[in-house]
Short mmCIF file of N, CA and C in Angstrom, two decimals:
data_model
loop_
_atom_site.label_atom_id
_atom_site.label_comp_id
_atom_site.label_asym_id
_atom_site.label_seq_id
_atom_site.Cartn_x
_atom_site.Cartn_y
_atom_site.Cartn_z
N UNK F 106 -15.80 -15.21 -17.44
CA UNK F 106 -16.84 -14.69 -16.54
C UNK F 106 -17.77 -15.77 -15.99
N UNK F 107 -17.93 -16.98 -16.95
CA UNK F 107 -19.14 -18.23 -16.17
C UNK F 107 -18.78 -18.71 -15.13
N UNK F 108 -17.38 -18.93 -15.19
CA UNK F 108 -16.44 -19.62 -14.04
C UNK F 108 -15.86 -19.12 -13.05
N UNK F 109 -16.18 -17.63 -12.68
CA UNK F 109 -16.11 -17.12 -11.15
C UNK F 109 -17.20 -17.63 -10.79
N UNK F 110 -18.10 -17.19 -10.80
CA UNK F 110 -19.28 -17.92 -9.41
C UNK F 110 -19.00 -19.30 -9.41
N UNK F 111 -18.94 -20.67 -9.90
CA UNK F 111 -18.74 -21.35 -9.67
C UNK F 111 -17.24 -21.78 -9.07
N UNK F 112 -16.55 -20.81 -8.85
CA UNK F 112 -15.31 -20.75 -7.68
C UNK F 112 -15.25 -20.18 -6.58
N UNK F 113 -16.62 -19.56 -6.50
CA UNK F 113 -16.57 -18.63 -5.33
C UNK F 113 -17.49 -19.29 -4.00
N UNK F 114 -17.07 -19.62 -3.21
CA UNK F 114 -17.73 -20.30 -1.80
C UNK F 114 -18.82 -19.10 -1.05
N UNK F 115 -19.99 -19.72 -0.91
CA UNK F 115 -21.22 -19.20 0.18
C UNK F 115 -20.87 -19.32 1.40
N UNK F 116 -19.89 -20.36 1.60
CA UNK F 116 -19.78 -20.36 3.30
C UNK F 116 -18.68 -19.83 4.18
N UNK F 117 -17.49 -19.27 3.07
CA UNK F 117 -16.07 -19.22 3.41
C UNK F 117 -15.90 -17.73 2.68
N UNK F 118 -14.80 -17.09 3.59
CA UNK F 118 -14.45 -16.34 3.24
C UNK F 118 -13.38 -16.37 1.96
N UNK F 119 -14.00 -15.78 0.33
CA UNK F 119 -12.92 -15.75 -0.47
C UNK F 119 -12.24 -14.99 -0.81
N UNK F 120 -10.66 -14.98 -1.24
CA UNK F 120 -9.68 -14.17 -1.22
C UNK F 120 -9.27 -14.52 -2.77
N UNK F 121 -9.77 -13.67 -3.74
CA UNK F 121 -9.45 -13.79 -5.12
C UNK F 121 -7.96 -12.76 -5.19
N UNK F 122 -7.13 -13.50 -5.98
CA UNK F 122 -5.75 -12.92 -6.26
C UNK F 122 -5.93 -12.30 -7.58
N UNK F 123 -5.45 -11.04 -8.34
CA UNK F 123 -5.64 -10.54 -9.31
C UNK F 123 -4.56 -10.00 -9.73
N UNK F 124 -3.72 -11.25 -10.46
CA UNK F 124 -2.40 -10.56 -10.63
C UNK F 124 -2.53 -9.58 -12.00
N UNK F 125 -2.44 -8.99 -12.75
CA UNK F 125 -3.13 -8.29 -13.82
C UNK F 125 -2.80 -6.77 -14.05
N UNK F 126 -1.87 -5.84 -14.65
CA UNK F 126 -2.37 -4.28 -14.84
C UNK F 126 -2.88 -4.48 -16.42
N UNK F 127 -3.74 -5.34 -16.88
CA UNK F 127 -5.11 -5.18 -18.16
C UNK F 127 -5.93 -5.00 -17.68
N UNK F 128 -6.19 -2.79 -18.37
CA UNK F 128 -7.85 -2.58 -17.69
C UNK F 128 -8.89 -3.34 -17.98
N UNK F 129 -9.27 -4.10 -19.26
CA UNK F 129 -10.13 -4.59 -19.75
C UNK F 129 -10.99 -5.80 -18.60
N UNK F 130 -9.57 -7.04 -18.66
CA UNK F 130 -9.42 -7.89 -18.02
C UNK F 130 -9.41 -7.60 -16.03
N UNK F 131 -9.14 -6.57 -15.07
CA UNK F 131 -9.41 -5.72 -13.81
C UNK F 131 -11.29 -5.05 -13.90
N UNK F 132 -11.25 -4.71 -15.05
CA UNK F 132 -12.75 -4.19 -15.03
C UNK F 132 -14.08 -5.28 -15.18
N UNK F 133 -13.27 -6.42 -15.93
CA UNK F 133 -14.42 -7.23 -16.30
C UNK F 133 -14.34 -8.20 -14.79
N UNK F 134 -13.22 -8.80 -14.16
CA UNK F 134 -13.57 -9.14 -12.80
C UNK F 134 -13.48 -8.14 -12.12
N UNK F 135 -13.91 -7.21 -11.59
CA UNK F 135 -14.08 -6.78 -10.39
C UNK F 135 -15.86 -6.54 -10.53
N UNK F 136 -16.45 -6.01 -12.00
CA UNK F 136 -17.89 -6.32 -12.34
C UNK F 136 -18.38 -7.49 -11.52
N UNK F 137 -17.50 -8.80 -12.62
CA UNK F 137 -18.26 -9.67 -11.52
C UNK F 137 -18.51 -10.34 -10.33
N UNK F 138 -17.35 -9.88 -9.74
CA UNK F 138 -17.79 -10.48 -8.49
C UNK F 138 -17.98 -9.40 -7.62
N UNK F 139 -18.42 -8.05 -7.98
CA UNK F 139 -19.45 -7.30 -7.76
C UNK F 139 -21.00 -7.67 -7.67
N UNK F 140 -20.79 -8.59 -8.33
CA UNK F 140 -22.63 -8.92 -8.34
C UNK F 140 -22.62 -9.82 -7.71
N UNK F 141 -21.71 -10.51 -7.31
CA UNK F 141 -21.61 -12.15 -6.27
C UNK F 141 -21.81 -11.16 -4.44
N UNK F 142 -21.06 -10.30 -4.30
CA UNK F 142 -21.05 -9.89 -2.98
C UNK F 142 -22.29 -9.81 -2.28
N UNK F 143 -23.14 -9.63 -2.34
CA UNK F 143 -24.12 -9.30 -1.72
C UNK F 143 -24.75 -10.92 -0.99
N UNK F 144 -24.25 -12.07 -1.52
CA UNK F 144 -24.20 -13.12 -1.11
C UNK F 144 -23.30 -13.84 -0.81
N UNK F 145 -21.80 -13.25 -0.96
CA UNK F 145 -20.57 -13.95 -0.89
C UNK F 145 -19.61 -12.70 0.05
N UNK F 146 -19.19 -13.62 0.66
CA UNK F 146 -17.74 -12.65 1.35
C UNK F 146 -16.36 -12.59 0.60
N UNK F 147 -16.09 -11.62 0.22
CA UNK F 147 -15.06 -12.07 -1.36
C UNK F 147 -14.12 -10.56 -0.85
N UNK F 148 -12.81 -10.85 -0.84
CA UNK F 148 -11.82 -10.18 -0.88
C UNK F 148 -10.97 -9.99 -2.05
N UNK F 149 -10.62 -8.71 -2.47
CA UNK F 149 -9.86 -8.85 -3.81
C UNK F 149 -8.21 -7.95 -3.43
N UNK F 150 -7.65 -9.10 -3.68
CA UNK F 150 -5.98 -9.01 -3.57
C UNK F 150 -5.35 -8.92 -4.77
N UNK F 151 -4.00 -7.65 -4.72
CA UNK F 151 -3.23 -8.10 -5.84
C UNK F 151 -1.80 -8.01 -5.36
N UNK F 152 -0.78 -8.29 -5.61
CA UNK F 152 0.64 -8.31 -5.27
C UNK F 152 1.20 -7.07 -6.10
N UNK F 153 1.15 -6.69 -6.92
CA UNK F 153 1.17 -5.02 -7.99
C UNK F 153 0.15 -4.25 -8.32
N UNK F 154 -0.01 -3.59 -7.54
CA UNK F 154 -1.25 -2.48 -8.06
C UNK F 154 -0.33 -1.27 -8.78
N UNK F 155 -0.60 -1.89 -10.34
CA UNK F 155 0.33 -1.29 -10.95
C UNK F 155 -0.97 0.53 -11.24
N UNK F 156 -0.94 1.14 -12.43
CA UNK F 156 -1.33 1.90 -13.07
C UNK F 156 -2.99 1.78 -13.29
N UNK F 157 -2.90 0.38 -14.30
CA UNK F 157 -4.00 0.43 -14.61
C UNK F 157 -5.24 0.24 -13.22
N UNK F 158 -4.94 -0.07 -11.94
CA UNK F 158 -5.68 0.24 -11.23
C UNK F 158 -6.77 1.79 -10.91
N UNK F 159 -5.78 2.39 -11.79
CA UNK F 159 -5.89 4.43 -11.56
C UNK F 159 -7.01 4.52 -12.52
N UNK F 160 -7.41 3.73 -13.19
CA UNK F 160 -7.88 4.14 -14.67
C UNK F 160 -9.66 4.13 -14.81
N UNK F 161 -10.11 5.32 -15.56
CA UNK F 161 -11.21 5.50 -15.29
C UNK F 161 -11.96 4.66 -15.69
N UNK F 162 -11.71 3.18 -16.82
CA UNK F 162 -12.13 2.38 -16.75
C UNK F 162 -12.78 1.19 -15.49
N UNK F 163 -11.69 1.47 -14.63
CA UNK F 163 -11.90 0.50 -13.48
C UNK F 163 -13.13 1.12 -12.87
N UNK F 164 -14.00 0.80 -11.90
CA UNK F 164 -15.05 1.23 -10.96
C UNK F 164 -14.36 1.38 -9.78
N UNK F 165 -14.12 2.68 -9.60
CA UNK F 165 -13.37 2.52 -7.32
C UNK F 165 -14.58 2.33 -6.43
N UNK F 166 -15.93 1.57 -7.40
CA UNK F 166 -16.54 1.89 -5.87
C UNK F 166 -16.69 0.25 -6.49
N UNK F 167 -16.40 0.09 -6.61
CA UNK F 167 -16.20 -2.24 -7.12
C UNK F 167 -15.17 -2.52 -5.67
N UNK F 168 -14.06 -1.31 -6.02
CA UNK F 168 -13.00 -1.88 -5.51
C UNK F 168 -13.02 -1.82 -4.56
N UNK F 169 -13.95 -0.48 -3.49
CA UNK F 169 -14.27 -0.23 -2.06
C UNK F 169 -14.71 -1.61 -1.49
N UNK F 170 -15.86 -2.08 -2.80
CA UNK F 170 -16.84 -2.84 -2.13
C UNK F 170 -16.07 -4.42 -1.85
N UNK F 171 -15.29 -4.46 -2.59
CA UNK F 171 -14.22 -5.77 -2.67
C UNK F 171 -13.08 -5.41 -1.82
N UNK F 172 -13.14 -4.71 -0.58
CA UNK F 172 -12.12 -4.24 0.15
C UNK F 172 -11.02 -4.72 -0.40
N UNK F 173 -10.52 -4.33 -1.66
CA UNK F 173 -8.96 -4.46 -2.31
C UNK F 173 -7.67 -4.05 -1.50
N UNK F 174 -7.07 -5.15 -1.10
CA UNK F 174 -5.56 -4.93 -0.57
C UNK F 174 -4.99 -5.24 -1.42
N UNK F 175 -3.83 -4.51 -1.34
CA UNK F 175 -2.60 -4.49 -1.75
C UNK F 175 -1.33 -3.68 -1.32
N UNK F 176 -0.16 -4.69 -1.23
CA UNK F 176 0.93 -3.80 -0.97
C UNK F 176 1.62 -2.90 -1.47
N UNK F 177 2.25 -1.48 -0.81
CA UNK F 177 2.75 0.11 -0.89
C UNK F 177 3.79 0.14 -0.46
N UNK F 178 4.63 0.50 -0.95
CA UNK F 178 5.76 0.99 -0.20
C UNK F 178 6.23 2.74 0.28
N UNK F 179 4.75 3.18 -0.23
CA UNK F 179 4.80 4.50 0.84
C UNK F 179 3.13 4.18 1.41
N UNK F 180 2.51 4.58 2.17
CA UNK F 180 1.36 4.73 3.09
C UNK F 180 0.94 5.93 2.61
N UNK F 181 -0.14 5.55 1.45
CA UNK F 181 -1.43 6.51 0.68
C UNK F 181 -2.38 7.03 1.23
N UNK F 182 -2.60 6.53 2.80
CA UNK F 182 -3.81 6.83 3.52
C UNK F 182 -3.17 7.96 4.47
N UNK F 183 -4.43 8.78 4.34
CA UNK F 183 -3.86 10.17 4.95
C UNK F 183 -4.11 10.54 6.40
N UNK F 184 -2.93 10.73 7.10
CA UNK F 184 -2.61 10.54 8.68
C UNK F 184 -2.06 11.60 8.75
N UNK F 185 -2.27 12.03 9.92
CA UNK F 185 -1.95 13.32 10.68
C UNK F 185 -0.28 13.46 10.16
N UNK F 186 0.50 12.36 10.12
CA UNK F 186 1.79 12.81 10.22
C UNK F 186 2.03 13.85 8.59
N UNK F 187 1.35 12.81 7.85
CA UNK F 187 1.40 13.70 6.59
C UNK F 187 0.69 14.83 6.37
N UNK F 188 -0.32 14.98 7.06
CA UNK F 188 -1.33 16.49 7.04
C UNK F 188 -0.12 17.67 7.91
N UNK F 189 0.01 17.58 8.85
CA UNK F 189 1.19 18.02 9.76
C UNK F 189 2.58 18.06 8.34
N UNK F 190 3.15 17.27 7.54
CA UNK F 190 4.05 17.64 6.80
C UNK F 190 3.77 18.72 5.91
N UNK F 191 2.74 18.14 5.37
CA UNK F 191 2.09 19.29 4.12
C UNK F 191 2.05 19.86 4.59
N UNK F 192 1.20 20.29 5.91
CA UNK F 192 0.75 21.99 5.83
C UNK F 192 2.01 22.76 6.33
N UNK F 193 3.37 21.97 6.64
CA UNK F 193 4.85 22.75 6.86
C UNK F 193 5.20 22.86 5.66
N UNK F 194 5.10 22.05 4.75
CA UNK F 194 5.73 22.38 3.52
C UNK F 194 4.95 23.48 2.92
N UNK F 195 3.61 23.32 2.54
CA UNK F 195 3.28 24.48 1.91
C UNK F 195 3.34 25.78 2.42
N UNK F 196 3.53 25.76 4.25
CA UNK F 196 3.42 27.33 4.19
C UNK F 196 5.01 27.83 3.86
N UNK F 197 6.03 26.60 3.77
CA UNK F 197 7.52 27.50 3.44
C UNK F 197 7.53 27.47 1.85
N UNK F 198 6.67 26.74 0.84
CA UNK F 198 7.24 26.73 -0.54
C UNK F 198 6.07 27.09 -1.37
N UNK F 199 5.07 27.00 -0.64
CA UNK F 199 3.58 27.72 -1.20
C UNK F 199 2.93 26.45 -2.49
N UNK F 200 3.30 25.46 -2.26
CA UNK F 200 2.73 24.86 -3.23
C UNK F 200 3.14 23.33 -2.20
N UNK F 201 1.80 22.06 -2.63
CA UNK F 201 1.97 20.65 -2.25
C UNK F 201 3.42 19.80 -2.41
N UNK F 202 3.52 19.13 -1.23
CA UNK F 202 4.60 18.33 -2.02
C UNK F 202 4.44 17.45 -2.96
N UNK F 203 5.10 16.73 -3.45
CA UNK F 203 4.64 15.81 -4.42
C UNK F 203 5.12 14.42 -3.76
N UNK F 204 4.84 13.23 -4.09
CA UNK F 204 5.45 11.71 -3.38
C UNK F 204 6.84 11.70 -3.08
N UNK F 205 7.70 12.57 -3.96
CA UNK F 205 9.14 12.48 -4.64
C UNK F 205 9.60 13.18 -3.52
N UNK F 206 9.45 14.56 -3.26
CA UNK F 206 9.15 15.41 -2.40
C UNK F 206 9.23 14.73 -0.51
N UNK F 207 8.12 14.29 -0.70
CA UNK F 207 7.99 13.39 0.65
C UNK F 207 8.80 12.08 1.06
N UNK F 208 8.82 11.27 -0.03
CA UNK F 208 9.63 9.91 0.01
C UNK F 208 11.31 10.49 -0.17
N UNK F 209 11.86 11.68 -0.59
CA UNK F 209 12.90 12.38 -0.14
C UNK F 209 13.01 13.06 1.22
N UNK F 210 12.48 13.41 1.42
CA UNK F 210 12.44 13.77 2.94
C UNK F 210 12.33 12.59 3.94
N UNK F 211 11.56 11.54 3.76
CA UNK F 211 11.41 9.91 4.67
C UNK F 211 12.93 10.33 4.49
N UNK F 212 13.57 9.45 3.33
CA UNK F 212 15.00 8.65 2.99
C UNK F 212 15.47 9.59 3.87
N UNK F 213 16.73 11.08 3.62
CA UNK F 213 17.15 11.71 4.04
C UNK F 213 17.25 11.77 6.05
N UNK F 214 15.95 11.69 6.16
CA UNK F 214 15.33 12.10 7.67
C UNK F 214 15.92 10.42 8.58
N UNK F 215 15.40 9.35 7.56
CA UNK F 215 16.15 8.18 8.30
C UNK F 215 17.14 7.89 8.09
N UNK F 216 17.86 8.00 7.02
CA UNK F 216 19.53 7.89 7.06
C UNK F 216 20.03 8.73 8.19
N UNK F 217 19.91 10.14 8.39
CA UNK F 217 20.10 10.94 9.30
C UNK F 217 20.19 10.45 11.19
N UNK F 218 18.76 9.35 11.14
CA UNK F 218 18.70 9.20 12.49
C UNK F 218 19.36 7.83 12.59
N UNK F 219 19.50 7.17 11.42
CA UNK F 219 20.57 5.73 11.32
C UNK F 219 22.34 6.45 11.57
N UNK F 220 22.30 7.35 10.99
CA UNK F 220 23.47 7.78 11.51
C UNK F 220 23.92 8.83 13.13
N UNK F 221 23.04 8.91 13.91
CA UNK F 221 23.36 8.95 14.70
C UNK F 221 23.36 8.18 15.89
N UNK F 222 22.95 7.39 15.33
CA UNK F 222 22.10 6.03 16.36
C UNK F 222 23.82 4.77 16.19
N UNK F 223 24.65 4.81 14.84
CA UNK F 223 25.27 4.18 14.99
C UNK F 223 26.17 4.98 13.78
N UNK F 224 27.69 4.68 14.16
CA UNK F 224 28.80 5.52 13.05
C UNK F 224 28.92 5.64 11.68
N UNK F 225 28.55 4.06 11.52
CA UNK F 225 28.01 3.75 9.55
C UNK F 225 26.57 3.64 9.04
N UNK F 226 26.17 3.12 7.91
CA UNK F 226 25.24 3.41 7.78
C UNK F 226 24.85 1.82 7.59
N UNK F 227 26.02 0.88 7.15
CA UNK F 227 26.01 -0.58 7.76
C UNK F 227 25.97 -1.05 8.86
N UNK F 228 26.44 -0.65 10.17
CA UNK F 228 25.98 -0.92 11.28
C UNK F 228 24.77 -0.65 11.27
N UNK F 229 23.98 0.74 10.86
CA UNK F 229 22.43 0.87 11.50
C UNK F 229 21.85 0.07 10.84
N UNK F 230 22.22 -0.37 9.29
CA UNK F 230 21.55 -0.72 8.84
C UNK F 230 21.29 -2.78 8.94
N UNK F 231 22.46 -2.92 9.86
CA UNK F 231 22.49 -4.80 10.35
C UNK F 231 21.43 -4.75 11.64
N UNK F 232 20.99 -3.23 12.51
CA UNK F 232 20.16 -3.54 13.42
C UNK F 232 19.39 -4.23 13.32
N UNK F 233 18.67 -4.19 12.34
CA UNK F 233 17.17 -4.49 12.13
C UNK F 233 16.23 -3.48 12.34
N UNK F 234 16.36 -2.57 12.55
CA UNK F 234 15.40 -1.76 13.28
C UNK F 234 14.42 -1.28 12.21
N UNK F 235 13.22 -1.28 12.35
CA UNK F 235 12.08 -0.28 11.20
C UNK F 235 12.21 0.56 11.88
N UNK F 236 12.31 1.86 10.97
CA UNK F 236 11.71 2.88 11.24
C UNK F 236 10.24 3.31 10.57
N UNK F 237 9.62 4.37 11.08
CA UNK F 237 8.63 5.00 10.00
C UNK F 237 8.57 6.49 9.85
N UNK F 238 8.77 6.48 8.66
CA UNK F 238 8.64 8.70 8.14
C UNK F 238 7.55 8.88 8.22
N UNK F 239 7.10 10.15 7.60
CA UNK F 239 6.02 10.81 7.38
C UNK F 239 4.87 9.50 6.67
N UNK F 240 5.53 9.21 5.36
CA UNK F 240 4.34 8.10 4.51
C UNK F 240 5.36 7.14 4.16
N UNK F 241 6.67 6.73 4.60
CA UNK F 241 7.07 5.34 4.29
C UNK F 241 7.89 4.84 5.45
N UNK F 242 8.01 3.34 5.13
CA UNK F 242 8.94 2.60 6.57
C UNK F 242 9.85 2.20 5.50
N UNK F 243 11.33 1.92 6.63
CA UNK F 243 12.23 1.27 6.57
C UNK F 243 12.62 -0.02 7.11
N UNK F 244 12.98 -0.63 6.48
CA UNK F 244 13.29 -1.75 7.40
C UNK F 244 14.67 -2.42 6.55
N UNK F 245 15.91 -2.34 6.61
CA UNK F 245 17.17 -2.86 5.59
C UNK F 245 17.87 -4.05 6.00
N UNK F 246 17.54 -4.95 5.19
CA UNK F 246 18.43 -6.23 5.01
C UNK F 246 19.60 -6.39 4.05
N UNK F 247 20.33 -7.42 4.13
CA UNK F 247 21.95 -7.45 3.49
C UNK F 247 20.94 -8.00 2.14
N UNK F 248 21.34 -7.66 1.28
CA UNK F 248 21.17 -8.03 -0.31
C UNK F 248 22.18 -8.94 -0.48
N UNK F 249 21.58 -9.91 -1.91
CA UNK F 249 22.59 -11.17 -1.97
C UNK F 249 23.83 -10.70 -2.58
N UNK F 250 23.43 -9.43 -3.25
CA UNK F 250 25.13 -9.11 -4.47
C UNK F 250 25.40 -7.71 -3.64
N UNK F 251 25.09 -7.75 -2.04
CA UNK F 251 26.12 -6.09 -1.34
C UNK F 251 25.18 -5.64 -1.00
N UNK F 252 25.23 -4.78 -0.41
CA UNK F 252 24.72 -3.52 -0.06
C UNK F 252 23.10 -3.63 0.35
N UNK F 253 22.23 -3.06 0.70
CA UNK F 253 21.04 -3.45 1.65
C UNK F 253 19.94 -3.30 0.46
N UNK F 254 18.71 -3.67 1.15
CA UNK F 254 17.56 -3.29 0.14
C UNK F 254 16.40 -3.31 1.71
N UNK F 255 15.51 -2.36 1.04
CA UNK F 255 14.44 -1.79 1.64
C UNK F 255 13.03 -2.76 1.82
N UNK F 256 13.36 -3.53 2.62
CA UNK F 256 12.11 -4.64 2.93
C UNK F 256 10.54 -4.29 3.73
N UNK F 257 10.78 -3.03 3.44
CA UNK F 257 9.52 -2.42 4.60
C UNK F 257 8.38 -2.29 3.56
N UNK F 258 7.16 -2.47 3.54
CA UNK F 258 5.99 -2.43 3.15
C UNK F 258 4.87 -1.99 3.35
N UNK F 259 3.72 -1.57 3.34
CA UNK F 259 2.45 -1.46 3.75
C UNK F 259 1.84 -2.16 3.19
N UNK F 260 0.54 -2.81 3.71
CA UNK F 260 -0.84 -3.39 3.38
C UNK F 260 -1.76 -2.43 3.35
N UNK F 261 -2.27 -2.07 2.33
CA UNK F 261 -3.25 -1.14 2.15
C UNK F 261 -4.31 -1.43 1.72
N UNK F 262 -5.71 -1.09 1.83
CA UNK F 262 -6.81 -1.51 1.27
C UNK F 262 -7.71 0.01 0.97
N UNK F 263 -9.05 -0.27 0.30
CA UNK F 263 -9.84 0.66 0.15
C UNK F 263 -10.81 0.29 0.93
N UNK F 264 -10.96 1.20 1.85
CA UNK F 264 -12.04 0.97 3.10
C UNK F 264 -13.21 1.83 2.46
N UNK F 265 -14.20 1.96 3.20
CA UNK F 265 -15.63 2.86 2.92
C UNK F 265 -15.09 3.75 2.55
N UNK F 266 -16.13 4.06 1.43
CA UNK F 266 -16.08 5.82 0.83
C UNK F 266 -14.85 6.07 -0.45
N UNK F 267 -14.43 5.02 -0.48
CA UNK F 267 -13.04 4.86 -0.93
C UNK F 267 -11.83 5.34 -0.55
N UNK F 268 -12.02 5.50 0.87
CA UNK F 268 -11.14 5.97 1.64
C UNK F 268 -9.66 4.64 1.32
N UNK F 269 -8.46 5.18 1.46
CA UNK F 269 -7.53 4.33 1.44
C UNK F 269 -6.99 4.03 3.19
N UNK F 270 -6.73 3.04 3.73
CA UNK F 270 -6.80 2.27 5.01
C UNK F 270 -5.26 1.45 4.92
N UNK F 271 -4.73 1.90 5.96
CA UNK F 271 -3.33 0.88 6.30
C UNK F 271 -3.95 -0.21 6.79
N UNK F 272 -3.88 -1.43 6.85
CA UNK F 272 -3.55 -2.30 7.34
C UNK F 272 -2.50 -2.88 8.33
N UNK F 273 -2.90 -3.03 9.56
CA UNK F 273 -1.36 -3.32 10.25
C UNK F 273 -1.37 -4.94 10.02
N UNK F 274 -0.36 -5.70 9.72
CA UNK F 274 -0.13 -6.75 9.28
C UNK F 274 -0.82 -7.79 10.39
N UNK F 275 -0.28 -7.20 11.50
CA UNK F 275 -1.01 -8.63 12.16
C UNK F 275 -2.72 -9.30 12.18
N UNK F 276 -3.22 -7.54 11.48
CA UNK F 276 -4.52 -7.51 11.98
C UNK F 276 -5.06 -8.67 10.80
N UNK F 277 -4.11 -8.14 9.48
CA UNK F 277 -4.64 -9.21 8.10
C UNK F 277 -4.50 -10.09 8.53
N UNK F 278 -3.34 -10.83 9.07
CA UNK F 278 -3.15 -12.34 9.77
C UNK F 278 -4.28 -12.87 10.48
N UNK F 279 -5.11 -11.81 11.21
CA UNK F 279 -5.83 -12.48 11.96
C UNK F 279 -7.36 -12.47 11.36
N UNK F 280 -7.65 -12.29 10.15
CA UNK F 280 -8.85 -12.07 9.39
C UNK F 280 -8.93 -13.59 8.81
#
């Protein structure tokens, strides 16, 4: 804890990396450089926002205030396309979908339009093309041992209120 402020710059924007799912160790930095912000511009990044991010130990309003990005591979922030899904799903099954639910319906819905767009599902899938579902993108490259893997991502952060916020990539690039 002595040795964050003395890493943290007054004049520059800092971008602390927090590779970590230990609540102990997530709760005790995001405290402190909670108390640095108010004089420091400090961004808090992690590459796995595993679990222990969820945990009532952590503070979500640390993490608002540390506009925390991190990458998703479904889109948590809630957009019309998904309000528009839910409220179709619940009025045919009377109950929410669940992620499983939704990220089955993405898969299904874009294999579907990869296959009419081209005969295999290797041709659509050498296009390059992203698509985007309801709450996830596609994007499929050749894997080194066969068959494709799913390179599509989101940048997500916690904006005001603890609202959750996509990020469109170029915009982080240009911060």
């Amino acid at each position: 804890p002595d040795d964050i402020p003395n890493q943290i710059s007054a004049t520059q924007e800092n971008w602390v990396i927090l590779e970590t799912n230990d609540i102990p160790l997530i709760s005790n930095v995001t405290t402190n450089l909670n108390t640095l912000i108010s004089d420091h511009s400090i961004t808090l990044l992690t590459t796995d926002r595993g679990s222990a991010y969820d945990s009532d130990e952590i503070q979500h309003l640390h993490l608002s205030n540390l506009k925390f990005h991190f990458p998703s591979i479904n889109n948590e922030a809630k957009n019309k396309a998904t309000q528009i899904f839910t409220e179709a799903y619940e009025d045919k099954y009377t109950i929410s979908p669940s992620r499983f639910a939704i990220r089955g319906y993405d898969i299904v819905y874009d294999t579907l339009l990869r296959l009419a767009y081209k005969e295999t599902l290797d041709q659509a899938a050498y296009t390059g093309i992203e698509t985007e579902q309801v709450e996830n993108k596609f994007s499929y490259k050749p894997a080194s041992r066969g068959g494709f893997i799913n390179e599509a991502v989101y940048l997500m952060r916690y904006g005001d209120n603890l609202q959750l916020e996509e990020i469109p990539l170029e915009s982080f690039l240009d911060e």
